[in-house]
Coordinates of C-alpha atoms in Angstrom, one line a residue:
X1 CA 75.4 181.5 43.6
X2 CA 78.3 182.1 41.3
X3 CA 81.7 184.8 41.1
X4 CA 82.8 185.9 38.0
X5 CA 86.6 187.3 37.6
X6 CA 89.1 189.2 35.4
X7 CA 92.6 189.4 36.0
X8 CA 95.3 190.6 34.1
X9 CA 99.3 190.2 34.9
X10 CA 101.6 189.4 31.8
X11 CA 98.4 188.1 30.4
X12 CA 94.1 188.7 30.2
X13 CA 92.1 185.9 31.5
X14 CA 88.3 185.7 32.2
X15 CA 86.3 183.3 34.2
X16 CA 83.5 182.1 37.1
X17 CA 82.3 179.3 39.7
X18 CA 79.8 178.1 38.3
X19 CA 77.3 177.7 42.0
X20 CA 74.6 175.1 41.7
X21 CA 72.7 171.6 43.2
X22 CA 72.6 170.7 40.1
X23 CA 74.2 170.2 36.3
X24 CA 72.6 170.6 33.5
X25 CA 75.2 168.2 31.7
X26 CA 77.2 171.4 30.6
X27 CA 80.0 171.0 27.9
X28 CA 83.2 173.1 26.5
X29 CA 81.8 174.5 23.3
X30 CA 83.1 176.2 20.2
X31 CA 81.1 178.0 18.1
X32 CA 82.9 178.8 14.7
X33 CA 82.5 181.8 13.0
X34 CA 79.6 182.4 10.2
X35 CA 77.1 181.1 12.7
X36 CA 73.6 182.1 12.2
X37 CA 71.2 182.3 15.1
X38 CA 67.5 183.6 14.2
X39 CA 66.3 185.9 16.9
X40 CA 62.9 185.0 19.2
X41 CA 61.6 188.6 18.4
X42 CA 63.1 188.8 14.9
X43 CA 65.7 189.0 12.7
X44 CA 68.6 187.3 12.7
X45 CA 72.7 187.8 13.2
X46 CA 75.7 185.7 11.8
X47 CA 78.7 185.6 13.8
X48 CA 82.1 187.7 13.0
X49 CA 83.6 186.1 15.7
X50 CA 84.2 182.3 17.0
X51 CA 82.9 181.6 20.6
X52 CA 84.5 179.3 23.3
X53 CA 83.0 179.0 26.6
X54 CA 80.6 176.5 28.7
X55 CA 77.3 175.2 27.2
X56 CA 74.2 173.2 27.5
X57 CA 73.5 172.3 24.1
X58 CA 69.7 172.0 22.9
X59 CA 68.6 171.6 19.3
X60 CA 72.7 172.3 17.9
X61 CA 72.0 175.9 20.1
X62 CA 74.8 176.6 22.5
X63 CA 72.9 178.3 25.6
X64 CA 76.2 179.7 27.2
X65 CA 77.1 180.6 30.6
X66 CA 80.3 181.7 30.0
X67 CA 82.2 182.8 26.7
X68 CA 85.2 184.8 24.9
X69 CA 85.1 185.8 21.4
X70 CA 88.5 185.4 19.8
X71 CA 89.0 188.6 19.7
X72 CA 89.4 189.0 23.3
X73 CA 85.9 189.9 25.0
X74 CA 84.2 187.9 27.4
X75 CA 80.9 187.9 29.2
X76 CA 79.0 185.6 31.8
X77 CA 75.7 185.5 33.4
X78 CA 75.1 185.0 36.8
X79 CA 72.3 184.8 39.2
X80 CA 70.5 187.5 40.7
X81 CA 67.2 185.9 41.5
X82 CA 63.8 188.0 42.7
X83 CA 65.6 191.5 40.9
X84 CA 66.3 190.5 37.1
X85 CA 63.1 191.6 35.2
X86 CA 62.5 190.4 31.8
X87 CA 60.2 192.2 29.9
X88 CA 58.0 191.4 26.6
X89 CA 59.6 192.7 23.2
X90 CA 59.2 196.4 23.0
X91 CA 59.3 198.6 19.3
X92 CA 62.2 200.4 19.1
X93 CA 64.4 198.4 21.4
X94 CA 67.1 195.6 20.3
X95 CA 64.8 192.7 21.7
X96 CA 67.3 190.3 23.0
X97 CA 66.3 187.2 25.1
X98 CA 68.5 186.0 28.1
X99 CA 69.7 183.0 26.1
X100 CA 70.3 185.1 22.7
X101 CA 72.8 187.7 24.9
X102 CA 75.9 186.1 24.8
X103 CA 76.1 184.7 21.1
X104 CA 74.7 188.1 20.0
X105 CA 76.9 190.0 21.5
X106 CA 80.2 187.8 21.4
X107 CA 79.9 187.1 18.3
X108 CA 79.5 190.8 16.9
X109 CA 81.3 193.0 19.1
X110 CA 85.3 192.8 19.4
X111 CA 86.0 195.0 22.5
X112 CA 83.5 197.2 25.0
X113 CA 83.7 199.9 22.9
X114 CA 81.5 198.1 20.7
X115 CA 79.3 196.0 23.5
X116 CA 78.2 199.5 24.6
X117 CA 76.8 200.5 21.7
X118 CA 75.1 196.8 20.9
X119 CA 73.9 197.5 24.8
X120 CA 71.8 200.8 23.6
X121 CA 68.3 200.5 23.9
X122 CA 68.6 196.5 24.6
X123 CA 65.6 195.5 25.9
X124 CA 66.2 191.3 27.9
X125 CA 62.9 189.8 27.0
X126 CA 60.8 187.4 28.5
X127 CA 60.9 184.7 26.4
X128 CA 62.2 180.8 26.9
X129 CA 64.2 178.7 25.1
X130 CA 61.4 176.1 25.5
X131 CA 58.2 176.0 28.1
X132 CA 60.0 173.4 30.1
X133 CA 63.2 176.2 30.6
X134 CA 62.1 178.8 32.2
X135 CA 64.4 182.0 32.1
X136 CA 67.0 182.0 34.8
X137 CA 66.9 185.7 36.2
X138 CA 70.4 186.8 35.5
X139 CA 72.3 190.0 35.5
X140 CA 75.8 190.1 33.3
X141 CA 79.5 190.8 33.3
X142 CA 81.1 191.6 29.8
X143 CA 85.3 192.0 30.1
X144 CA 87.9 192.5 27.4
X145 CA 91.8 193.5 27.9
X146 CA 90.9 197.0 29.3
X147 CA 88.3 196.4 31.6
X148 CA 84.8 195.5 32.6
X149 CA 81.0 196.3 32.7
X150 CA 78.0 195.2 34.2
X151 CA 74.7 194.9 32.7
X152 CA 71.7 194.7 34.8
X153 CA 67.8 194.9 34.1
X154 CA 65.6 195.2 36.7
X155 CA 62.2 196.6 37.6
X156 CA 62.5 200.1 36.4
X157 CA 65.0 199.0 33.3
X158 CA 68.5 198.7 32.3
X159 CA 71.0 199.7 34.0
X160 CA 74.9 199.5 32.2
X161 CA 77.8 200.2 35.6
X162 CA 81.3 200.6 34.9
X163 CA 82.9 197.7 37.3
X164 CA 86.6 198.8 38.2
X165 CA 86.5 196.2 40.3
X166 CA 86.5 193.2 38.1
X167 CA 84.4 190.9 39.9
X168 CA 80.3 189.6 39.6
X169 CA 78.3 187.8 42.4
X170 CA 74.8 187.4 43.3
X171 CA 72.6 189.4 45.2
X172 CA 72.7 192.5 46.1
X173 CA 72.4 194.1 42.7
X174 CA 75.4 196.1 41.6
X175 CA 74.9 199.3 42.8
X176 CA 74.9 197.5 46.3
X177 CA 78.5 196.1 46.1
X178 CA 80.0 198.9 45.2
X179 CA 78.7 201.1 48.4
X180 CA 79.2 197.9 50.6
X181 CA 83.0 198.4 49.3
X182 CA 83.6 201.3 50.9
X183 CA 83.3 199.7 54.1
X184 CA 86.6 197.4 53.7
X185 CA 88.9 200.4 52.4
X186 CA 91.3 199.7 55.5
X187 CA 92.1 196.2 54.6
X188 CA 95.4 195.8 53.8
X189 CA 97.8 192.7 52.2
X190 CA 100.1 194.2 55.2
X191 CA 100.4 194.6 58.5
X192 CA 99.5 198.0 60.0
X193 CA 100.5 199.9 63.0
X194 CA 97.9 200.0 66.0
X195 CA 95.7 203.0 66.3
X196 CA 93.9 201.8 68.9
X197 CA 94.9 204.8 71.1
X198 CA 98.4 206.0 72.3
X199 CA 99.7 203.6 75.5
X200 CA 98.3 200.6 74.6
X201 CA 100.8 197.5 73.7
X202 CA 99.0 196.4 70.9
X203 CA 101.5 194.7 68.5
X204 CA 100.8 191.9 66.2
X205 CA 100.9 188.4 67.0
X206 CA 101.2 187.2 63.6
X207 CA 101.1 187.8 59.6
X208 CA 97.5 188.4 58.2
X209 CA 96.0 190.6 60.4
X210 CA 96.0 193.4 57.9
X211 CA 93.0 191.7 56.6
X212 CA 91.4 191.1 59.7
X213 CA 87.7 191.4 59.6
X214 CA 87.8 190.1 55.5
X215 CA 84.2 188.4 55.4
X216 CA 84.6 184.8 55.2
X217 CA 80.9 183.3 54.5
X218 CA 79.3 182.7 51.1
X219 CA 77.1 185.5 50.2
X220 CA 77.4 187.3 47.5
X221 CA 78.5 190.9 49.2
X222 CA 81.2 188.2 51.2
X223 CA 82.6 186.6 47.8
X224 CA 82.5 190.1 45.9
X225 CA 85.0 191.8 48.7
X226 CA 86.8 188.6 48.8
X227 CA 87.8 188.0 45.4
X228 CA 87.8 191.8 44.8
X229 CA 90.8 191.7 47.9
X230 CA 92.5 189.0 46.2
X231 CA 92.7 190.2 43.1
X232 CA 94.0 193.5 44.1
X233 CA 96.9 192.5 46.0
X234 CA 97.7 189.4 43.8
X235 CA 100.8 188.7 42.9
X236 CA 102.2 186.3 39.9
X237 CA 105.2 185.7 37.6
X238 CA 104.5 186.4 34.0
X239 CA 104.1 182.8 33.3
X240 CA 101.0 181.6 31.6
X241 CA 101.0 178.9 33.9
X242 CA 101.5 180.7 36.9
X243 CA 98.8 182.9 35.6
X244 CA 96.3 180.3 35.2
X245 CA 96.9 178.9 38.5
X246 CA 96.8 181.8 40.6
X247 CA 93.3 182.7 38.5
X248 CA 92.1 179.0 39.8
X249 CA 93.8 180.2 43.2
X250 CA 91.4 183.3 43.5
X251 CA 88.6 181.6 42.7
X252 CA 89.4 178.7 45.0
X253 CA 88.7 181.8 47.8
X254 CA 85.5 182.1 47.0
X255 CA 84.3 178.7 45.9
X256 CA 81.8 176.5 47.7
X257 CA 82.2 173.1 49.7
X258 CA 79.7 170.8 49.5
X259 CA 78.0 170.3 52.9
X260 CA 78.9 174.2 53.9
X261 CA 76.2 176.0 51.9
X262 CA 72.5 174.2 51.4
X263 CA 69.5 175.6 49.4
X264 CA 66.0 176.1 50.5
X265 CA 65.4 172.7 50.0
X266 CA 68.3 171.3 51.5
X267 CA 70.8 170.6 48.4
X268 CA 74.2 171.2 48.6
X269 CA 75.6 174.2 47.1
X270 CA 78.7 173.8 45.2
X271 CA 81.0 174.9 42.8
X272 CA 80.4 172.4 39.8
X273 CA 83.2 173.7 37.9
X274 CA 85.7 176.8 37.4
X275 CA 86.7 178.2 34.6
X276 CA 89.8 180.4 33.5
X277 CA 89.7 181.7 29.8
X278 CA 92.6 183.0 28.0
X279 CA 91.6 185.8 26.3
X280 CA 95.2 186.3 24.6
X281 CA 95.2 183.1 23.3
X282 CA 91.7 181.8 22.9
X283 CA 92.1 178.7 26.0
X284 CA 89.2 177.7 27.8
X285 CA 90.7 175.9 31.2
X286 CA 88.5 174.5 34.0
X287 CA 88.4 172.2 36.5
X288 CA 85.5 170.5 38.2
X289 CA 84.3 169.5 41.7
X290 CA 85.7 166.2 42.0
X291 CA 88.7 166.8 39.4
X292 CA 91.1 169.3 40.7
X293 CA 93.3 168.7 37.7
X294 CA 93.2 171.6 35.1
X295 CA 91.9 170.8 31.5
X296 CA 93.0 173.0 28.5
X297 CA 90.5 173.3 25.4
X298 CA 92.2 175.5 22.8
X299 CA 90.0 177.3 19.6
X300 CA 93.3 176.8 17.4
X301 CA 92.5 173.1 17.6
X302 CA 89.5 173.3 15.5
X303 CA 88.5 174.9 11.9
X304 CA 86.5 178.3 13.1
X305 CA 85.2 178.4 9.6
X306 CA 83.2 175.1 10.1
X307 CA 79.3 174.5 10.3
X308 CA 79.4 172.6 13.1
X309 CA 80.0 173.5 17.0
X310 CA 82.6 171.7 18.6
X311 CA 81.5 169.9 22.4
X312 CA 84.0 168.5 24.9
X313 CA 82.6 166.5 28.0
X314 CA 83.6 167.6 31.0
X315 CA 86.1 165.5 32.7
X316 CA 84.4 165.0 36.3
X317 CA 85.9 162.1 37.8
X318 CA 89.1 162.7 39.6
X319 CA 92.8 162.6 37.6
X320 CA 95.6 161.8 40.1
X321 CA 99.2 161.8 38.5
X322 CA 101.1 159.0 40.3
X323 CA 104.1 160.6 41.8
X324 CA 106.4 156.9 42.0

């Protein structure tokens, strides 16, 4: 289970919990510009744009979860197990694995204006990086500074959805979450008068209860209304800092606590790591399980005209600041 997330104030940021029992020893990458990447069905792309996000790396091939472009977009794929279809490479269609989206797309397009017309006649096909990764069934959220899409293939095709709300879960697909939406339109940051019925002394006992009835539990319809509630009524100082930590803050609602949520098999559910990218300034922040602390990896650092990707470890032991 994962949330994805943009939020704007003074600033544009991007970002997710990643959800999982397990790690597949992820990293921070960079991926300069002038990148090739040859294409499972054919072809191949260089890269306009350099990449930051998270990353397994296999064979010097970033298989993101998570990215922004330097020029400001963003996408991330998330879970959405027993509905994602994959299909086999079709004539005519921009034949695109799962693990080929993001560094195809990132690295060409500059804003949605552009991901929507790489995303016409995009066919996700089934095939794996390797036989022993399968494909993780995934539907997408692309952001830049103006808004956001979501880009879902399932049974009977693609489907491209305007997301005015800014947020990406699991399950339900995304036609779902926006219908289950309508049901939490009386939700309120505030306090509201009664309208119980006239003559009853129904006054409030207490801040909050504008929100009363806010699900609380960890599915995805839960964490979508969540987040989406959060992020509507936050409020920030235009302070990149500030900004960054009330991203973390939202996200925080939403993530999960080890021993709270277990899988099938009895693992524990958690949120390996959040992330918070910068999409102003080209900063990838995140923070892991067991390290609260916030760690900043900045493109600028690095020459984006190199050959090489750049990998950070993730810092997962916990950073403490003595206080005396």
């Amino acid at each position: 289970m994962c949330t994805a997330i943009r939020y704007q104030n003074s600033g544009h940021y991007f970002g997710r919990n990643l959800d999982l029992e397990y790690s597949y020893k992820e990293q921070v990458v960079i991926t300069p510009r002038g990148r090739r990447f040859t294409l499972r069905s054919g072809g191949d792309f260089t890269t306009r744009y350099a990449l930051i996000g998270m990353a397994t790396v296999l064979c010097d091939y970033p298989l993101y979860y998570e990215a922004a472009n330097e020029a400001g977009l963003a996408a991330a794929g998330l879970n959405l197990p027993g509905l994602a279809r994959y299909f086999a490479p079709q004539e005519g269609k921009k034949n695109i694995t799962p693990f080929e989206f993001l560094p195809w797309l990132l690295g060409q397009a500059s804003d949605l204006s552009q991901a929507r017309s790489m995303l016409e006649d995009l066919n996700l096909t089934d095939i794996s990086f390797a036989p022993e990764l399968p494909l993780s069934p995934l539907h997408f959220m692309i952001s830049d500074r103006t808004g956001s899409l979501v880009v879902e293939q399932t049974e009977d095709g693609l489907h491209i959805y305007e997301n005015p709300f800014d947020v990406l879960t699991n399950n339900p697909p995304f036609d779902f979450q926006q219908w289950n939406m309508r049901q939490y339109a009386n939700l309120s940051a505030q306090n509201q008068p009664s309208r119980f019925g006239a003559g009853y002394p129904l006054n409030d006992y207490g801040v909050g209860l504008g929100a009363f009835g806010l699900p609380g539990d960890a599915t995805g319809p839960s964490r979508f209304v969540r987040a989406a509630f959060h992020l509507a009524n936050s409020r920030c100082d235009a302070n990149t800092g500030h900004e960054v930590s009330q991203f973390f803050h939202i996200l925080d609602s939403v993530s999960m606590l080890k021993g709270s949520t277990l899988t099938h098999e009895g693992k524990d559910d958690i949120t390996l790591y959040s992330s918070c990218i910068d999409l102003d300034n080209g900063v990838f922040y995140y923070k892991t399980y067991n390290n609260s602390q916030v760690t900043a990896i900045r493109m600028d650092r690095v020459d984006l005209n190199s050959p090489n990707l750049f990998a950070y470890d993730l810092i997962l032991e916990p950073q403490i600041k003595a206080g005396n």
